PDB file of C-alpha atoms in Angstrom:
ATOM      1  CA  UNK A   1       0.096  -0.384  -0.127  1.00 71.00           C
ATOM      2  CA  UNK A   2       2.776   2.598   0.629  1.00 71.00           C
ATOM      3  CA  UNK A   3       4.358   1.513  -2.383  1.00 73.00           C
ATOM      4  CA  UNK A   4       1.572   2.309  -4.192  1.00 75.00           C
ATOM      5  CA  UNK A   5       1.184   5.352  -2.957  1.00 74.00           C
ATOM      6  CA  UNK A   6       4.233   6.350  -3.245  1.00 67.00           C
ATOM      7  CA  UNK A   7       4.720   5.603  -7.086  1.00 69.00           C
ATOM      8  CA  UNK A   8       1.601   7.374  -7.062  1.00 67.00           C
ATOM      9  CA  UNK A   9       2.990  10.639  -5.708  1.00 64.00           C
ATOM     10  CA  UNK A  10       5.924  10.362  -7.944  1.00 61.00           C
ATOM     11  CA  UNK A  11       3.912   9.862 -10.976  1.00 62.00           C
ATOM     12  CA  UNK A  12       1.595  12.589 -10.239  1.00 59.00           C
ATOM     13  CA  UNK A  13       3.153  15.891 -11.618  1.00 57.00           C
ATOM     14  CA  UNK A  14       2.901  18.191  -7.752  1.00 56.00           C
ATOM     15  CA  UNK A  15       2.521  21.736  -8.536  1.00 53.00           C
ATOM     16  CA  UNK A  16       4.014  25.094  -6.524  1.00 50.00           C
ATOM     17  CA  UNK A  17       3.483  28.398  -7.680  1.00 53.00           C
ATOM     18  CA  UNK A  18       5.760  31.619  -7.543  1.00 54.00           C
ATOM     19  CA  UNK A  19       4.721  34.792  -7.027  1.00 59.00           C
ATOM     20  CA  UNK A  20       5.519  36.150 -10.091  1.00 59.00           C
ATOM     21  CA  UNK A  21       5.861  33.732 -13.511  1.00 69.00           C
ATOM     22  CA  UNK A  22       9.342  32.956 -15.055  1.00 67.00           C
ATOM     23  CA  UNK A  23       8.219  35.186 -18.493  1.00 71.00           C
ATOM     24  CA  UNK A  24       8.229  38.126 -16.115  1.00 72.00           C
ATOM     25  CA  UNK A  25      11.148  37.654 -14.812  1.00 70.00           C
ATOM     26  CA  UNK A  26      13.470  37.384 -17.614  1.00 69.00           C
ATOM     27  CA  UNK A  27      11.500  40.169 -19.354  1.00 72.00           C
ATOM     28  CA  UNK A  28      12.314  42.788 -16.025  1.00 72.00           C
ATOM     29  CA  UNK A  29      15.707  41.369 -16.336  1.00 71.00           C
ATOM     30  CA  UNK A  30      16.290  41.675 -19.666  1.00 69.00           C
ATOM     31  CA  UNK A  31      14.641  45.595 -19.291  1.00 69.00           C
ATOM     32  CA  UNK A  32      16.750  45.769 -16.234  1.00 67.00           C
ATOM     33  CA  UNK A  33      20.246  44.802 -18.185  1.00 66.00           C
ATOM     34  CA  UNK A  34      20.065  45.302 -21.913  1.00 65.00           C
ATOM     35  CA  UNK A  35      17.475  47.973 -21.811  1.00 65.00           C
ATOM     36  CA  UNK A  36      18.517  50.408 -19.166  1.00 62.00           C
ATOM     37  CA  UNK A  37      21.881  52.037 -18.120  1.00 65.00           C
ATOM     38  CA  UNK A  38      22.326  53.551 -15.143  1.00 65.00           C
ATOM     39  CA  UNK A  39      25.223  56.339 -14.627  1.00 63.00           C
ATOM     40  CA  UNK A  40      26.133  57.515 -11.880  1.00 60.00           C
ATOM     41  CA  UNK A  41      29.251  60.425 -11.327  1.00 57.00           C
ATOM     42  CA  UNK A  42      32.431  59.720 -10.078  1.00 52.00           C
ATOM     43  CA  UNK A  43      32.953  60.615  -6.066  1.00 53.00           C
ATOM     44  CA  UNK A  44      35.340  63.606  -5.100  1.00 55.00           C
ATOM     45  CA  UNK A  45      36.868  63.124  -1.572  1.00 54.00           C
ATOM     46  CA  UNK A  46      35.385  66.720  -0.954  1.00 53.00           C
ATOM     47  CA  UNK A  47      32.071  65.573  -2.157  1.00 59.00           C
ATOM     48  CA  UNK A  48      31.932  62.115  -0.025  1.00 61.00           C
ATOM     49  CA  UNK A  49      30.195  63.859   2.796  1.00 63.00           C
ATOM     50  CA  UNK A  50      27.725  65.834   0.854  1.00 72.00           C
ATOM     51  CA  UNK A  51      24.150  65.019   1.097  1.00 74.00           C
ATOM     52  CA  UNK A  52      23.481  65.448  -2.474  1.00 77.00           C
ATOM     53  CA  UNK A  53      24.310  63.130  -5.531  1.00 77.00           C
ATOM     54  CA  UNK A  54      25.148  65.334  -8.483  1.00 77.00           C
ATOM     55  CA  UNK A  55      23.946  63.734 -10.752  1.00 81.00           C
ATOM     56  CA  UNK A  56      21.966  60.012 -11.699  1.00 84.00           C
ATOM     57  CA  UNK A  57      21.874  59.775 -15.129  1.00 85.00           C
ATOM     58  CA  UNK A  58      19.171  57.235 -17.446  1.00 86.00           C
ATOM     59  CA  UNK A  59      19.764  55.916 -20.840  1.00 87.00           C
ATOM     60  CA  UNK A  60      16.954  53.829 -22.651  1.00 86.00           C
ATOM     61  CA  UNK A  61      18.290  51.148 -25.107  1.00 85.00           C
ATOM     62  CA  UNK A  62      14.765  49.965 -25.821  1.00 83.00           C
ATOM     63  CA  UNK A  63      12.677  50.319 -29.320  1.00 83.00           C
ATOM     64  CA  UNK A  64      10.175  52.490 -27.491  1.00 87.00           C
ATOM     65  CA  UNK A  65       9.812  54.953 -24.619  1.00 89.00           C
ATOM     66  CA  UNK A  66       9.907  54.074 -21.131  1.00 90.00           C
ATOM     67  CA  UNK A  67       9.178  56.265 -17.470  1.00 91.00           C
ATOM     68  CA  UNK A  68      11.158  55.205 -14.858  1.00 90.00           C
ATOM     69  CA  UNK A  69       9.893  56.447 -11.641  1.00 91.00           C
ATOM     70  CA  UNK A  70      12.380  56.791  -8.538  1.00 89.00           C
ATOM     71  CA  UNK A  71      10.804  57.078  -5.292  1.00 91.00           C
ATOM     72  CA  UNK A  72      12.212  56.798  -1.745  1.00 89.00           C
ATOM     73  CA  UNK A  73      13.136  58.506   1.344  1.00 85.00           C
ATOM     74  CA  UNK A  74      16.176  60.747   2.088  1.00 77.00           C
ATOM     75  CA  UNK A  75      18.272  60.813   5.074  1.00 76.00           C
ATOM     76  CA  UNK A  76      15.621  62.383   6.798  1.00 78.00           C
ATOM     77  CA  UNK A  77      12.694  60.668   6.127  1.00 80.00           C
ATOM     78  CA  UNK A  78      11.243  62.871   3.231  1.00 83.00           C
ATOM     79  CA  UNK A  79       9.689  61.669   1.131  1.00 89.00           C
ATOM     80  CA  UNK A  80      11.023  61.584  -2.677  1.00 87.00           C
ATOM     81  CA  UNK A  81       9.733  61.069  -6.084  1.00 91.00           C
ATOM     82  CA  UNK A  82      11.171  61.877  -9.518  1.00 90.00           C
ATOM     83  CA  UNK A  83       9.432  60.791 -12.356  1.00 92.00           C
ATOM     84  CA  UNK A  84      11.224  60.690 -16.215  1.00 90.00           C
ATOM     85  CA  UNK A  85      10.302  59.926 -19.332  1.00 92.00           C
ATOM     86  CA  UNK A  86      13.249  58.263 -21.100  1.00 90.00           C
ATOM     87  CA  UNK A  87      12.588  58.285 -25.268  1.00 90.00           C
ATOM     88  CA  UNK A  88      13.930  55.092 -27.570  1.00 87.00           C
ATOM     89  CA  UNK A  89      17.963  55.844 -27.539  1.00 86.00           C
ATOM     90  CA  UNK A  90      17.150  58.996 -25.142  1.00 88.00           C
ATOM     91  CA  UNK A  91      19.184  59.877 -22.246  1.00 88.00           C
ATOM     92  CA  UNK A  92      17.648  61.648 -19.086  1.00 88.00           C
ATOM     93  CA  UNK A  93      19.781  63.019 -15.331  1.00 87.00           C
ATOM     94  CA  UNK A  94      18.259  63.964 -12.013  1.00 86.00           C
ATOM     95  CA  UNK A  95      20.621  66.477 -10.772  1.00 84.00           C
ATOM     96  CA  UNK A  96      21.494  67.464  -7.396  1.00 81.00           C
ATOM     97  CA  UNK A  97      19.098  64.354  -5.536  1.00 82.00           C
ATOM     98  CA  UNK A  98      19.335  63.674  -2.190  1.00 82.00           C
ATOM     99  CA  UNK A  99      21.331  60.214  -0.622  1.00 80.00           C
ATOM    100  CA  UNK A 100      18.816  57.741   0.415  1.00 78.00           C
ATOM    101  CA  UNK A 101      17.294  54.456  -0.058  1.00 82.00           C
ATOM    102  CA  UNK A 102      15.046  54.228  -3.376  1.00 85.00           C
ATOM    103  CA  UNK A 103      12.907  52.071  -5.031  1.00 88.00           C
ATOM    104  CA  UNK A 104      12.411  52.235  -9.065  1.00 87.00           C
ATOM    105  CA  UNK A 105       9.384  51.846 -11.460  1.00 90.00           C
ATOM    106  CA  UNK A 106       9.762  51.132 -14.736  1.00 88.00           C
ATOM    107  CA  UNK A 107       6.594  50.978 -17.019  1.00 90.00           C
ATOM    108  CA  UNK A 108       7.094  50.519 -20.598  1.00 87.00           C
ATOM    109  CA  UNK A 109       5.175  51.903 -23.735  1.00 85.00           C
ATOM    110  CA  UNK A 110       2.449  49.042 -24.045  1.00 87.00           C
ATOM    111  CA  UNK A 111       2.046  50.266 -19.801  1.00 86.00           C
ATOM    112  CA  UNK A 112       3.784  47.043 -18.738  1.00 85.00           C
ATOM    113  CA  UNK A 113       5.072  47.782 -15.048  1.00 86.00           C
ATOM    114  CA  UNK A 114       8.217  46.424 -13.426  1.00 84.00           C
ATOM    115  CA  UNK A 115       9.629  47.039  -9.606  1.00 82.00           C
TER     116      UNK A 115
END
């Protein structure tokens, strides 16, 4: 009896569902790695203690425009939200942004959102 149950369990497929489907994970990885290049200016010694980052630039290598939204909090706990519309093969920069922890959201032209 135990052998029959064991064989049935091994033969029957056991499904486990992840939070995101595999194609969406691959697509978001492709967007982040191949599609966008984030460029931050180099630091100098005098500016290491500053609360500002001179500039952060995002370059779009995708075939359509994207909307790049950067949101987070600075060192003082103030909410910061910046939105950039980056055209095909274009580059947009944010100047004098506060240092802090940020999350980003990428919206493609077909309204698909990646976080």
